[in-house]
Amino acid sequence: MTVEIGFALFTAALLGGAVFALLALPALVGAVSGGARSGLVAAAGTAGAVAFVVRVVRVLSRFDRHAAAVEELPAVHSSLITHARCLYDDEFRPTPECELDHDERHFVEELTFADADALIGMMQELCPHVVDGNLPVWIRNLAYRLALLQRPDDPALLRRAADNLWLHGPDWDDIAADLTRRADALEAT
């Protein structure tokens, strides 16, 4: 028996029992007697059985829909670098032919859950000299921010993120200065 079937049967038994108990309660406590009592118990049993069947069918069909949706997920790129290269091109290498989906929100989701090594590797591969590369500035800023959340005490990473901010607009100069101060303080200790 699979977990899904076990879950469906267990929750259906609870629901069926609850429906039966609720409907048969007057007969069970003696509030109804005679033929009405046996009719009420029979109706409660039928309603409980129907609730049981409906619950099993509903739970198992939901699992089937979920399994079908998982099978229909698009193929993914082999790495964060490959995905970025396909989506934004590469200033230094030809972009390989790719038949996969290039929706930016899928890339941002992959970026969001990437580890620091993958984020730093992407930045070093696609923007090796900070000023170059085809990655949008907001993607660069997000990648550095996510890497710094994972490695807040890495002075080299703090400096590289600060350099990126210095080069891409005065709006972030105060943040870049703070990152540089933090890197200096870490190296001084």
PDB file of C-alpha atoms in Angstrom:
ATOM      1  CA  MET A   1       0.000   0.000   0.000  1.00  0.00           C
ATOM      2  CA  THR A   2       1.369   3.428  -0.908  1.00  0.00           C
ATOM      3  CA  VAL A   3       1.437   6.388   1.424  1.00  0.00           C
ATOM      4  CA  GLU A   4      -1.201   8.119  -0.688  1.00  0.00           C
ATOM      5  CA  ILE A   5      -3.619   5.203  -0.444  1.00  0.00           C
ATOM      6  CA  GLY A   6      -2.982   4.858   3.300  1.00  0.00           C
ATOM      7  CA  PHE A   7      -3.608   8.575   3.804  1.00  0.00           C
ATOM      8  CA  ALA A   8      -6.792   8.425   1.730  1.00  0.00           C
ATOM      9  CA  LEU A   9      -8.160   5.415   3.649  1.00  0.00           C
ATOM     10  CA  PHE A  10      -7.222   6.793   7.077  1.00  0.00           C
ATOM     11  CA  THR A  11      -8.741  10.254   6.539  1.00  0.00           C
ATOM     12  CA  ALA A  12     -11.797   8.724   4.835  1.00  0.00           C
ATOM     13  CA  ALA A  13     -12.357   6.392   7.803  1.00  0.00           C
ATOM     14  CA  LEU A  14     -12.172   9.357  10.181  1.00  0.00           C
ATOM     15  CA  LEU A  15     -14.589  11.383   8.068  1.00  0.00           C
ATOM     16  CA  GLY A  16     -17.002   8.464   7.563  1.00  0.00           C
ATOM     17  CA  GLY A  17     -16.978   7.676  11.285  1.00  0.00           C
ATOM     18  CA  ALA A  18     -17.561  11.308  12.206  1.00  0.00           C
ATOM     19  CA  VAL A  19     -20.487  11.622   9.773  1.00  0.00           C
ATOM     20  CA  PHE A  20     -22.030   8.386  11.084  1.00  0.00           C
ATOM     21  CA  ALA A  21     -21.587   9.414  14.730  1.00  0.00           C
ATOM     22  CA  LEU A  22     -23.021  12.875  14.144  1.00  0.00           C
ATOM     23  CA  LEU A  23     -26.100  11.640  12.291  1.00  0.00           C
ATOM     24  CA  ALA A  24     -26.706   8.593  14.512  1.00  0.00           C
ATOM     25  CA  LEU A  25     -26.166  10.493  17.778  1.00  0.00           C
ATOM     26  CA  PRO A  26     -29.895  10.918  18.551  1.00  0.00           C
ATOM     27  CA  ALA A  27     -30.433   7.163  18.118  1.00  0.00           C
ATOM     28  CA  LEU A  28     -27.339   6.287  20.136  1.00  0.00           C
ATOM     29  CA  VAL A  29     -28.346   8.419  23.127  1.00  0.00           C
ATOM     30  CA  GLY A  30     -31.918   7.099  23.076  1.00  0.00           C
ATOM     31  CA  ALA A  31     -33.676  10.230  21.815  1.00  0.00           C
ATOM     32  CA  VAL A  32     -35.259   8.203  18.989  1.00  0.00           C
ATOM     33  CA  SER A  33     -36.775   4.737  19.393  1.00  0.00           C
ATOM     34  CA  GLY A  34     -38.405   1.967  17.378  1.00  0.00           C
ATOM     35  CA  GLY A  35     -38.480   2.059  13.600  1.00  0.00           C
ATOM     36  CA  ALA A  36     -37.223   5.621  13.489  1.00  0.00           C
ATOM     37  CA  ARG A  37     -34.120   4.524  15.362  1.00  0.00           C
ATOM     38  CA  SER A  38     -33.213   1.757  12.911  1.00  0.00           C
ATOM     39  CA  GLY A  39     -33.989   4.080   9.969  1.00  0.00           C
ATOM     40  CA  LEU A  40     -31.780   6.820  11.428  1.00  0.00           C
ATOM     41  CA  VAL A  41     -28.899   4.389  12.043  1.00  0.00           C
ATOM     42  CA  ALA A  42     -29.270   3.028   8.479  1.00  0.00           C
ATOM     43  CA  ALA A  43     -29.292   6.577   7.034  1.00  0.00           C
ATOM     44  CA  ALA A  44     -26.268   7.525   9.163  1.00  0.00           C
ATOM     45  CA  GLY A  45     -24.441   4.404   7.969  1.00  0.00           C
ATOM     46  CA  THR A  46     -25.215   5.210   4.367  1.00  0.00           C
ATOM     47  CA  ALA A  47     -24.109   8.841   4.753  1.00  0.00           C
ATOM     48  CA  GLY A  48     -20.911   7.708   6.491  1.00  0.00           C
ATOM     49  CA  ALA A  49     -20.171   5.236   3.677  1.00  0.00           C
ATOM     50  CA  VAL A  50     -20.799   7.908   1.035  1.00  0.00           C
ATOM     51  CA  ALA A  51     -18.519  10.345   2.881  1.00  0.00           C
ATOM     52  CA  PHE A  52     -15.848   7.606   3.045  1.00  0.00           C
ATOM     53  CA  VAL A  53     -15.992   6.910  -0.703  1.00  0.00           C
ATOM     54  CA  VAL A  54     -16.071  10.602  -1.674  1.00  0.00           C
ATOM     55  CA  ARG A  55     -13.027  11.308   0.508  1.00  0.00           C
ATOM     56  CA  VAL A  56     -11.007   8.402  -0.923  1.00  0.00           C
ATOM     57  CA  VAL A  57     -11.801   9.415  -4.504  1.00  0.00           C
ATOM     58  CA  ARG A  58     -11.057  13.089  -3.847  1.00  0.00           C
ATOM     59  CA  VAL A  59      -7.717  12.473  -2.124  1.00  0.00           C
ATOM     60  CA  LEU A  60      -6.484   9.958  -4.704  1.00  0.00           C
ATOM     61  CA  SER A  61      -7.537  12.118  -7.655  1.00  0.00           C
ATOM     62  CA  ARG A  62      -5.670  15.074  -6.106  1.00  0.00           C
ATOM     63  CA  PHE A  63      -2.514  12.942  -5.868  1.00  0.00           C
ATOM     64  CA  ASP A  64      -2.973  11.867  -9.491  1.00  0.00           C
ATOM     65  CA  ARG A  65      -3.259  15.500 -10.630  1.00  0.00           C
ATOM     66  CA  HIS A  66      -0.168  16.419  -8.621  1.00  0.00           C
ATOM     67  CA  ALA A  67       1.822  13.507 -10.099  1.00  0.00           C
ATOM     68  CA  ALA A  68       0.771  14.533 -13.623  1.00  0.00           C
ATOM     69  CA  ALA A  69       1.802  18.140 -12.952  1.00  0.00           C
ATOM     70  CA  VAL A  70       5.224  17.007 -11.719  1.00  0.00           C
ATOM     71  CA  GLU A  71       5.722  14.918 -14.871  1.00  0.00           C
ATOM     72  CA  GLU A  72       4.923  17.968 -17.003  1.00  0.00           C
ATOM     73  CA  LEU A  73       7.597  20.188 -15.415  1.00  0.00           C
ATOM     74  CA  PRO A  74       9.960  21.608 -18.006  1.00  0.00           C
ATOM     75  CA  ALA A  75      13.511  20.346 -18.296  1.00  0.00           C
ATOM     76  CA  VAL A  76      16.071  22.436 -16.470  1.00  0.00           C
ATOM     77  CA  HIS A  77      19.526  23.694 -17.319  1.00  0.00           C
ATOM     78  CA  SER A  78      22.501  21.757 -15.981  1.00  0.00           C
ATOM     79  CA  SER A  79      23.801  24.667 -13.878  1.00  0.00           C
ATOM     80  CA  LEU A  80      23.124  28.232 -12.853  1.00  0.00           C
ATOM     81  CA  ILE A  81      25.879  29.399 -15.213  1.00  0.00           C
ATOM     82  CA  THR A  82      24.340  27.539 -18.156  1.00  0.00           C
ATOM     83  CA  HIS A  83      20.909  28.969 -17.393  1.00  0.00           C
ATOM     84  CA  ALA A  84      22.288  32.525 -17.116  1.00  0.00           C
ATOM     85  CA  ARG A  85      24.314  32.097 -20.304  1.00  0.00           C
ATOM     86  CA  CYS A  86      21.255  30.892 -22.232  1.00  0.00           C
ATOM     87  CA  LEU A  87      19.052  33.663 -20.894  1.00  0.00           C
ATOM     88  CA  TYR A  88      21.405  36.664 -21.075  1.00  0.00           C
ATOM     89  CA  ASP A  89      24.104  35.483 -23.536  1.00  0.00           C
ATOM     90  CA  ASP A  90      27.807  35.531 -22.788  1.00  0.00           C
ATOM     91  CA  GLU A  91      30.108  38.374 -23.735  1.00  0.00           C
ATOM     92  CA  PHE A  92      33.142  36.063 -23.932  1.00  0.00           C
ATOM     93  CA  ARG A  93      31.837  32.796 -25.392  1.00  0.00           C
ATOM     94  CA  PRO A  94      29.204  31.844 -27.928  1.00  0.00           C
ATOM     95  CA  THR A  95      25.881  30.984 -26.361  1.00  0.00           C
ATOM     96  CA  PRO A  96      25.116  27.303 -26.933  1.00  0.00           C
ATOM     97  CA  GLU A  97      21.961  26.266 -28.745  1.00  0.00           C
ATOM     98  CA  CYS A  98      19.274  25.488 -26.219  1.00  0.00           C
ATOM     99  CA  GLU A  99      15.722  24.215 -26.570  1.00  0.00           C
ATOM    100  CA  LEU A 100      14.797  24.787 -22.925  1.00  0.00           C
ATOM    101  CA  ASP A 101      12.475  27.398 -21.467  1.00  0.00           C
ATOM    102  CA  HIS A 102      14.106  30.785 -20.943  1.00  0.00           C
ATOM    103  CA  ASP A 103      11.537  32.468 -18.729  1.00  0.00           C
ATOM    104  CA  GLU A 104      13.365  34.915 -16.475  1.00  0.00           C
ATOM    105  CA  ARG A 105      11.270  34.060 -13.435  1.00  0.00           C
ATOM    106  CA  HIS A 106      12.494  30.433 -13.582  1.00  0.00           C
ATOM    107  CA  PHE A 107      16.056  31.734 -13.588  1.00  0.00           C
ATOM    108  CA  VAL A 108      15.354  34.051 -10.649  1.00  0.00           C
ATOM    109  CA  GLU A 109      13.864  31.136  -8.724  1.00  0.00           C
ATOM    110  CA  GLU A 110      16.968  29.048  -9.410  1.00  0.00           C
ATOM    111  CA  LEU A 111      19.160  32.010  -8.431  1.00  0.00           C
ATOM    112  CA  THR A 112      17.245  32.512  -5.193  1.00  0.00           C
ATOM    113  CA  PHE A 113      17.893  28.967  -3.986  1.00  0.00           C
ATOM    114  CA  ALA A 114      21.466  28.629  -5.282  1.00  0.00           C
ATOM    115  CA  ASP A 115      24.327  28.161  -2.853  1.00  0.00           C
ATOM    116  CA  ALA A 116      27.066  30.763  -2.507  1.00  0.00           C
ATOM    117  CA  ASP A 117      29.551  28.783  -4.620  1.00  0.00           C
ATOM    118  CA  ALA A 118      27.119  28.623  -7.546  1.00  0.00           C
ATOM    119  CA  LEU A 119      26.357  32.356  -7.267  1.00  0.00           C
ATOM    120  CA  ILE A 120      30.025  33.354  -7.076  1.00  0.00           C
ATOM    121  CA  GLY A 121      30.897  30.952  -9.892  1.00  0.00           C
ATOM    122  CA  MET A 122      28.226  32.498 -12.112  1.00  0.00           C
ATOM    123  CA  MET A 123      29.479  36.017 -11.419  1.00  0.00           C
ATOM    124  CA  GLN A 124      33.132  35.056 -12.019  1.00  0.00           C
ATOM    125  CA  GLU A 125      32.308  33.195 -15.225  1.00  0.00           C
ATOM    126  CA  LEU A 126      29.948  35.728 -16.805  1.00  0.00           C
ATOM    127  CA  CYS A 127      31.300  38.985 -15.327  1.00  0.00           C
ATOM    128  CA  PRO A 128      34.982  38.274 -14.617  1.00  0.00           C
ATOM    129  CA  HIS A 129      36.076  41.927 -14.536  1.00  0.00           C
ATOM    130  CA  VAL A 130      32.995  43.376 -12.760  1.00  0.00           C
ATOM    131  CA  VAL A 131      32.427  46.030 -15.449  1.00  0.00           C
ATOM    132  CA  ASP A 132      31.804  43.537 -18.215  1.00  0.00           C
ATOM    133  CA  GLY A 133      29.261  40.831 -18.884  1.00  0.00           C
ATOM    134  CA  ASN A 134      25.687  40.817 -20.062  1.00  0.00           C
ATOM    135  CA  LEU A 135      23.968  40.090 -16.754  1.00  0.00           C
ATOM    136  CA  PRO A 136      21.503  42.843 -15.852  1.00  0.00           C
ATOM    137  CA  VAL A 137      22.586  44.983 -12.927  1.00  0.00           C
ATOM    138  CA  TRP A 138      19.635  43.883 -10.822  1.00  0.00           C
ATOM    139  CA  ILE A 139      20.596  40.216 -11.324  1.00  0.00           C
ATOM    140  CA  ARG A 140      24.190  41.018 -10.287  1.00  0.00           C
ATOM    141  CA  ASN A 141      23.002  42.860  -7.196  1.00  0.00           C
ATOM    142  CA  LEU A 142      20.636  40.047  -6.256  1.00  0.00           C
ATOM    143  CA  ALA A 143      23.326  37.399  -6.764  1.00  0.00           C
ATOM    144  CA  TYR A 144      25.803  39.268  -4.568  1.00  0.00           C
ATOM    145  CA  ARG A 145      23.165  39.905  -1.916  1.00  0.00           C
ATOM    146  CA  LEU A 146      22.219  36.236  -1.795  1.00  0.00           C
ATOM    147  CA  ALA A 147      25.877  35.163  -1.650  1.00  0.00           C
ATOM    148  CA  LEU A 148      26.572  37.650   1.160  1.00  0.00           C
ATOM    149  CA  LEU A 149      23.624  36.315   3.148  1.00  0.00           C
ATOM    150  CA  GLN A 150      25.314  32.919   3.033  1.00  0.00           C
ATOM    151  CA  ARG A 151      28.865  34.238   3.589  1.00  0.00           C
ATOM    152  CA  PRO A 152      28.607  37.477   5.573  1.00  0.00           C
ATOM    153  CA  ASP A 153      32.210  37.238   6.843  1.00  0.00           C
ATOM    154  CA  ASP A 154      33.997  36.792   3.496  1.00  0.00           C
ATOM    155  CA  PRO A 155      36.085  39.960   2.925  1.00  0.00           C
ATOM    156  CA  ALA A 156      36.874  39.157  -0.735  1.00  0.00           C
ATOM    157  CA  LEU A 157      33.179  38.678  -1.488  1.00  0.00           C
ATOM    158  CA  LEU A 158      32.292  41.875   0.391  1.00  0.00           C
ATOM    159  CA  ARG A 159      34.834  43.810  -1.691  1.00  0.00           C
ATOM    160  CA  ARG A 160      33.657  42.311  -4.989  1.00  0.00           C
ATOM    161  CA  ALA A 161      30.035  43.143  -4.143  1.00  0.00           C
ATOM    162  CA  ALA A 162      31.094  46.680  -3.174  1.00  0.00           C
ATOM    163  CA  ASP A 163      32.981  47.097  -6.470  1.00  0.00           C
ATOM    164  CA  ASN A 164      29.884  45.971  -8.338  1.00  0.00           C
ATOM    165  CA  LEU A 165      27.764  48.568  -6.533  1.00  0.00           C
ATOM    166  CA  TRP A 166      30.323  51.382  -7.051  1.00  0.00           C
ATOM    167  CA  LEU A 167      30.357  50.716 -10.794  1.00  0.00           C
ATOM    168  CA  HIS A 168      26.622  50.588 -11.343  1.00  0.00           C
ATOM    169  CA  GLY A 169      25.268  53.786  -9.955  1.00  0.00           C
ATOM    170  CA  PRO A 170      25.493  56.308  -7.174  1.00  0.00           C
ATOM    171  CA  ASP A 171      22.244  55.054  -5.638  1.00  0.00           C
ATOM    172  CA  TRP A 172      24.182  52.287  -3.914  1.00  0.00           C
ATOM    173  CA  ASP A 173      27.339  54.177  -2.910  1.00  0.00           C
ATOM    174  CA  ASP A 174      26.431  54.174   0.784  1.00  0.00           C
ATOM    175  CA  ILE A 175      25.866  50.398   0.713  1.00  0.00           C
ATOM    176  CA  ALA A 176      29.152  49.909  -1.170  1.00  0.00           C
ATOM    177  CA  ALA A 177      30.990  52.008   1.417  1.00  0.00           C
ATOM    178  CA  ASP A 178      29.464  49.939   4.227  1.00  0.00           C
ATOM    179  CA  LEU A 179      30.522  46.696   2.542  1.00  0.00           C
ATOM    180  CA  THR A 180      34.058  48.036   2.147  1.00  0.00           C
ATOM    181  CA  ARG A 181      34.175  49.046   5.844  1.00  0.00           C
ATOM    182  CA  ARG A 182      32.996  45.583   6.844  1.00  0.00           C
ATOM    183  CA  ALA A 183      35.685  43.969   4.680  1.00  0.00           C
ATOM    184  CA  ASP A 184      38.337  46.244   6.218  1.00  0.00           C
ATOM    185  CA  ALA A 185      37.167  45.381   9.729  1.00  0.00           C
ATOM    186  CA  LEU A 186      37.208  41.640   8.986  1.00  0.00           C
ATOM    187  CA  GLU A 187      40.719  41.820   7.548  1.00  0.00           C
ATOM    188  CA  ALA A 188      41.941  43.880  10.519  1.00  0.00           C
ATOM    189  CA  THR A 189      40.922  41.179  13.007  1.00  0.00           C
TER     190      THR A 189
END
